[in-house]
C-alpha atoms as a printed R data frame, in Angstrom:
    type eleno elety resid chain resno       x       y       z
1   ATOM     1    CA   MET     A     1   7.469 -17.313 -18.189
2   ATOM     2    CA   ALA     A     2   6.848 -18.515 -21.765
3   ATOM     3    CA   SER     A     3   7.940 -16.049 -24.458
4   ATOM     4    CA   GLY     A     4   5.238 -13.772 -25.749
5   ATOM     5    CA   VAL     A     5   2.964 -14.262 -22.725
6   ATOM     6    CA   LYS     A     6   2.297 -10.981 -20.975
7   ATOM     7    CA   PRO     A     7  -0.350 -10.289 -18.326
8   ATOM     8    CA   ARG     A     8  -1.854  -6.808 -18.026
9   ATOM     9    CA   VAL     A     9  -4.042  -5.620 -15.180
10  ATOM    10    CA   LYS     A    10  -5.895  -2.373 -14.479
11  ATOM    11    CA   VAL     A    11  -6.867  -1.612 -10.858
12  ATOM    12    CA   PRO     A    12  -7.637   1.851  -9.469
13  ATOM    13    CA   LYS     A    13  -4.742   3.274  -7.428
14  ATOM    14    CA   LYS     A    14  -7.043   4.145  -4.526
15  ATOM    15    CA   ALA     A    15 -10.590   3.755  -3.246
16  ATOM    16    CA   ALA     A    16 -12.591   4.386  -0.083
17  ATOM    17    CA   ALA     A    17 -13.046   1.503   2.339
18  ATOM    18    CA   GLY     A    18 -16.110  -0.451   1.236
19  ATOM    19    CA   ASP     A    19 -16.052   0.797  -2.374
20  ATOM    20    CA   VAL     A    20 -16.785  -1.649  -5.162
21  ATOM    21    CA   ILE     A    21 -14.178  -1.249  -7.922
22  ATOM    22    CA   THR     A    22 -13.910  -2.585 -11.472
23  ATOM    23    CA   ILE     A    23 -10.862  -4.671 -12.289
24  ATOM    24    CA   LYS     A    24  -9.719  -5.487 -15.829
25  ATOM    25    CA   SER     A    25  -7.203  -8.112 -16.836
26  ATOM    26    CA   LEU     A    26  -5.837  -9.386 -20.128
27  ATOM    27    CA   ILE     A    27  -3.174 -11.927 -20.852
28  ATOM    28    CA   SER     A    28  -1.508 -12.328 -24.251
29  ATOM    29    CA   HIS     A    29  -1.510 -16.079 -24.940
30  ATOM    30    CA   LYS     A    30  -1.973 -18.001 -28.164
31  ATOM    31    CA   MET     A    31  -4.603 -20.350 -26.640
32  ATOM    32    CA   GLU     A    32  -4.167 -23.376 -28.921
33  ATOM    33    CA   SER     A    33  -7.320 -25.528 -28.545
34  ATOM    34    CA   GLY     A    34  -5.727 -28.895 -29.488
35  ATOM    35    CA   GLN     A    35  -8.235 -29.332 -32.305
36  ATOM    36    CA   ARG     A    36  -6.304 -27.725 -35.177
37  ATOM    37    CA   LYS     A    37  -3.796 -29.514 -37.415
38  ATOM    38    CA   ASP     A    38  -0.405 -28.296 -38.582
39  ATOM    39    CA   GLY     A    39   0.770 -28.269 -42.204
40  ATOM    40    CA   SER     A    40   1.588 -31.995 -42.000
41  ATOM    41    CA   GLY     A    41  -1.846 -32.942 -40.718
42  ATOM    42    CA   ASN     A    42  -0.742 -33.549 -37.119
43  ATOM    43    CA   LEU     A    43  -2.823 -32.226 -34.254
44  ATOM    44    CA   ILE     A    44  -1.267 -29.189 -32.598
45  ATOM    45    CA   PRO     A    45  -1.148 -29.915 -28.824
46  ATOM    46    CA   ARG     A    46  -3.578 -28.049 -26.618
47  ATOM    47    CA   SER     A    47  -2.010 -25.109 -24.822
48  ATOM    48    CA   ILE     A    48  -4.467 -22.802 -23.077
49  ATOM    49    CA   ILE     A    49  -4.751 -20.725 -19.981
50  ATOM    50    CA   ASN     A    50  -6.864 -23.175 -17.995
51  ATOM    51    CA   ARG     A    51  -7.368 -21.202 -14.759
52  ATOM    52    CA   PHE     A    52  -7.414 -17.567 -13.623
53  ATOM    53    CA   THR     A    53  -7.534 -16.445  -9.991
54  ATOM    54    CA   CYS     A    54  -7.478 -13.125  -8.171
55  ATOM    55    CA   ASP     A    55  -6.871 -12.758  -4.437
56  ATOM    56    CA   PHE     A    56  -6.991  -9.624  -2.282
57  ATOM    57    CA   ASN     A    57  -4.794  -9.700   0.842
58  ATOM    58    CA   GLY     A    58  -4.808 -13.512   0.653
59  ATOM    59    CA   GLN     A    59  -8.633 -13.833   0.273
60  ATOM    60    CA   ASN     A    60  -9.997 -15.255  -2.958
61  ATOM    61    CA   VAL     A    61 -11.955 -12.801  -5.089
62  ATOM    62    CA   ILE     A    62 -12.476 -14.855  -8.257
63  ATOM    63    CA   ASP     A    63 -11.453 -18.343  -9.458
64  ATOM    64    CA   VAL     A    64 -12.290 -19.233 -13.067
65  ATOM    65    CA   THR     A    65 -11.739 -22.545 -14.857
66  ATOM    66    CA   LEU     A    66 -11.249 -22.064 -18.621
67  ATOM    67    CA   GLU     A    67 -12.014 -24.481 -21.419
68  ATOM    68    CA   PRO     A    68 -10.623 -24.821 -24.996
69  ATOM    69    CA   ALA     A    69 -13.359 -22.620 -26.488
70  ATOM    70    CA   ILE     A    70 -11.944 -19.545 -24.695
71  ATOM    71    CA   SER     A    71 -10.547 -16.933 -27.083
72  ATOM    72    CA   THR     A    72  -6.936 -16.024 -27.691
73  ATOM    73    CA   ASN     A    73  -5.713 -13.371 -25.194
74  ATOM    74    CA   PRO     A    74  -8.404 -13.906 -22.531
75  ATOM    75    CA   TYR     A    75  -9.889 -10.725 -21.039
76  ATOM    76    CA   PHE     A    76 -11.704 -10.550 -17.718
77  ATOM    77    CA   GLU     A    77 -13.575  -7.653 -16.185
78  ATOM    78    CA   PHE     A    78 -15.073  -8.044 -12.739
79  ATOM    79    CA   GLU     A    79 -15.947  -6.106  -9.575
80  ATOM    80    CA   ALA     A    80 -14.498  -6.440  -6.100
81  ATOM    81    CA   GLN     A    81 -15.228  -4.725  -2.806
82  ATOM    82    CA   VAL     A    82 -12.199  -3.090  -1.173
83  ATOM    83    CA   PRO     A    83 -12.475  -3.317   2.633
84  ATOM    84    CA   GLU     A    84  -8.953  -1.964   3.291
85  ATOM    85    CA   ALA     A    85  -5.707  -1.003   1.617
86  ATOM    86    CA   GLY     A    86  -3.851  -3.935   0.208
87  ATOM    87    CA   GLU     A    87  -2.670  -5.959  -2.725
88  ATOM    88    CA   PHE     A    88  -4.460  -7.799  -5.469
89  ATOM    89    CA   LYS     A    89  -2.639 -10.872  -6.773
90  ATOM    90    CA   PHE     A    90  -3.581 -12.167 -10.209
91  ATOM    91    CA   THR     A    91  -2.530 -15.653 -11.310
92  ATOM    92    CA   TRP     A    92  -2.958 -17.410 -14.664
93  ATOM    93    CA   TYR     A    93  -2.164 -21.125 -15.091
94  ATOM    94    CA   ASP     A    94  -1.586 -22.800 -18.471
95  ATOM    95    CA   ASP     A    95  -1.574 -26.380 -19.742
96  ATOM    96    CA   ASP     A    96   2.188 -26.366 -20.077
97  ATOM    97    CA   GLY     A    97   2.623 -25.923 -16.318
98  ATOM    98    CA   ASP     A    98   3.584 -22.253 -16.556
99  ATOM    99    CA   VAL     A    99   2.187 -19.840 -14.003
100 ATOM   100    CA   TYR     A   100   1.984 -16.099 -14.703
101 ATOM   101    CA   GLU     A   101   1.529 -13.624 -11.869
102 ATOM   102    CA   GLU     A   102   0.924  -9.891 -11.484
103 ATOM   103    CA   THR     A   103   0.220  -7.810  -8.396
104 ATOM   104    CA   LYS     A   104  -1.382  -4.417  -7.979
105 ATOM   105    CA   SER     A   105  -1.671  -2.393  -4.781
106 ATOM   106    CA   ILE     A   106  -4.616  -0.180  -3.820
107 ATOM   107    CA   ALA     A   107  -4.635   2.606  -1.212
108 ATOM   108    CA   VAL     A   108  -7.665   3.419   0.955
């Protein structure tokens, strides 16, 4: 994992079967667009989180493709229905080939 990159996720610890819950995620990442120049006038290479996914017990919940206009430290808030107890797996992919993962369990 690249230094300074830290994913954070908030998922309720438990829910009733069939409940719709709110999930919040944030990843600390500098998100360099590739359009700025350094002090010498050279373009700073693009380095962004380009994809975010969330799966629940192996089933995809959300899959987002990100573009250079996304802000530093991207934050996502979304809802998911919880059919059973299980595990959410969150994955962020960046331009440098790094993959960041976090998991959260939920009881029913």
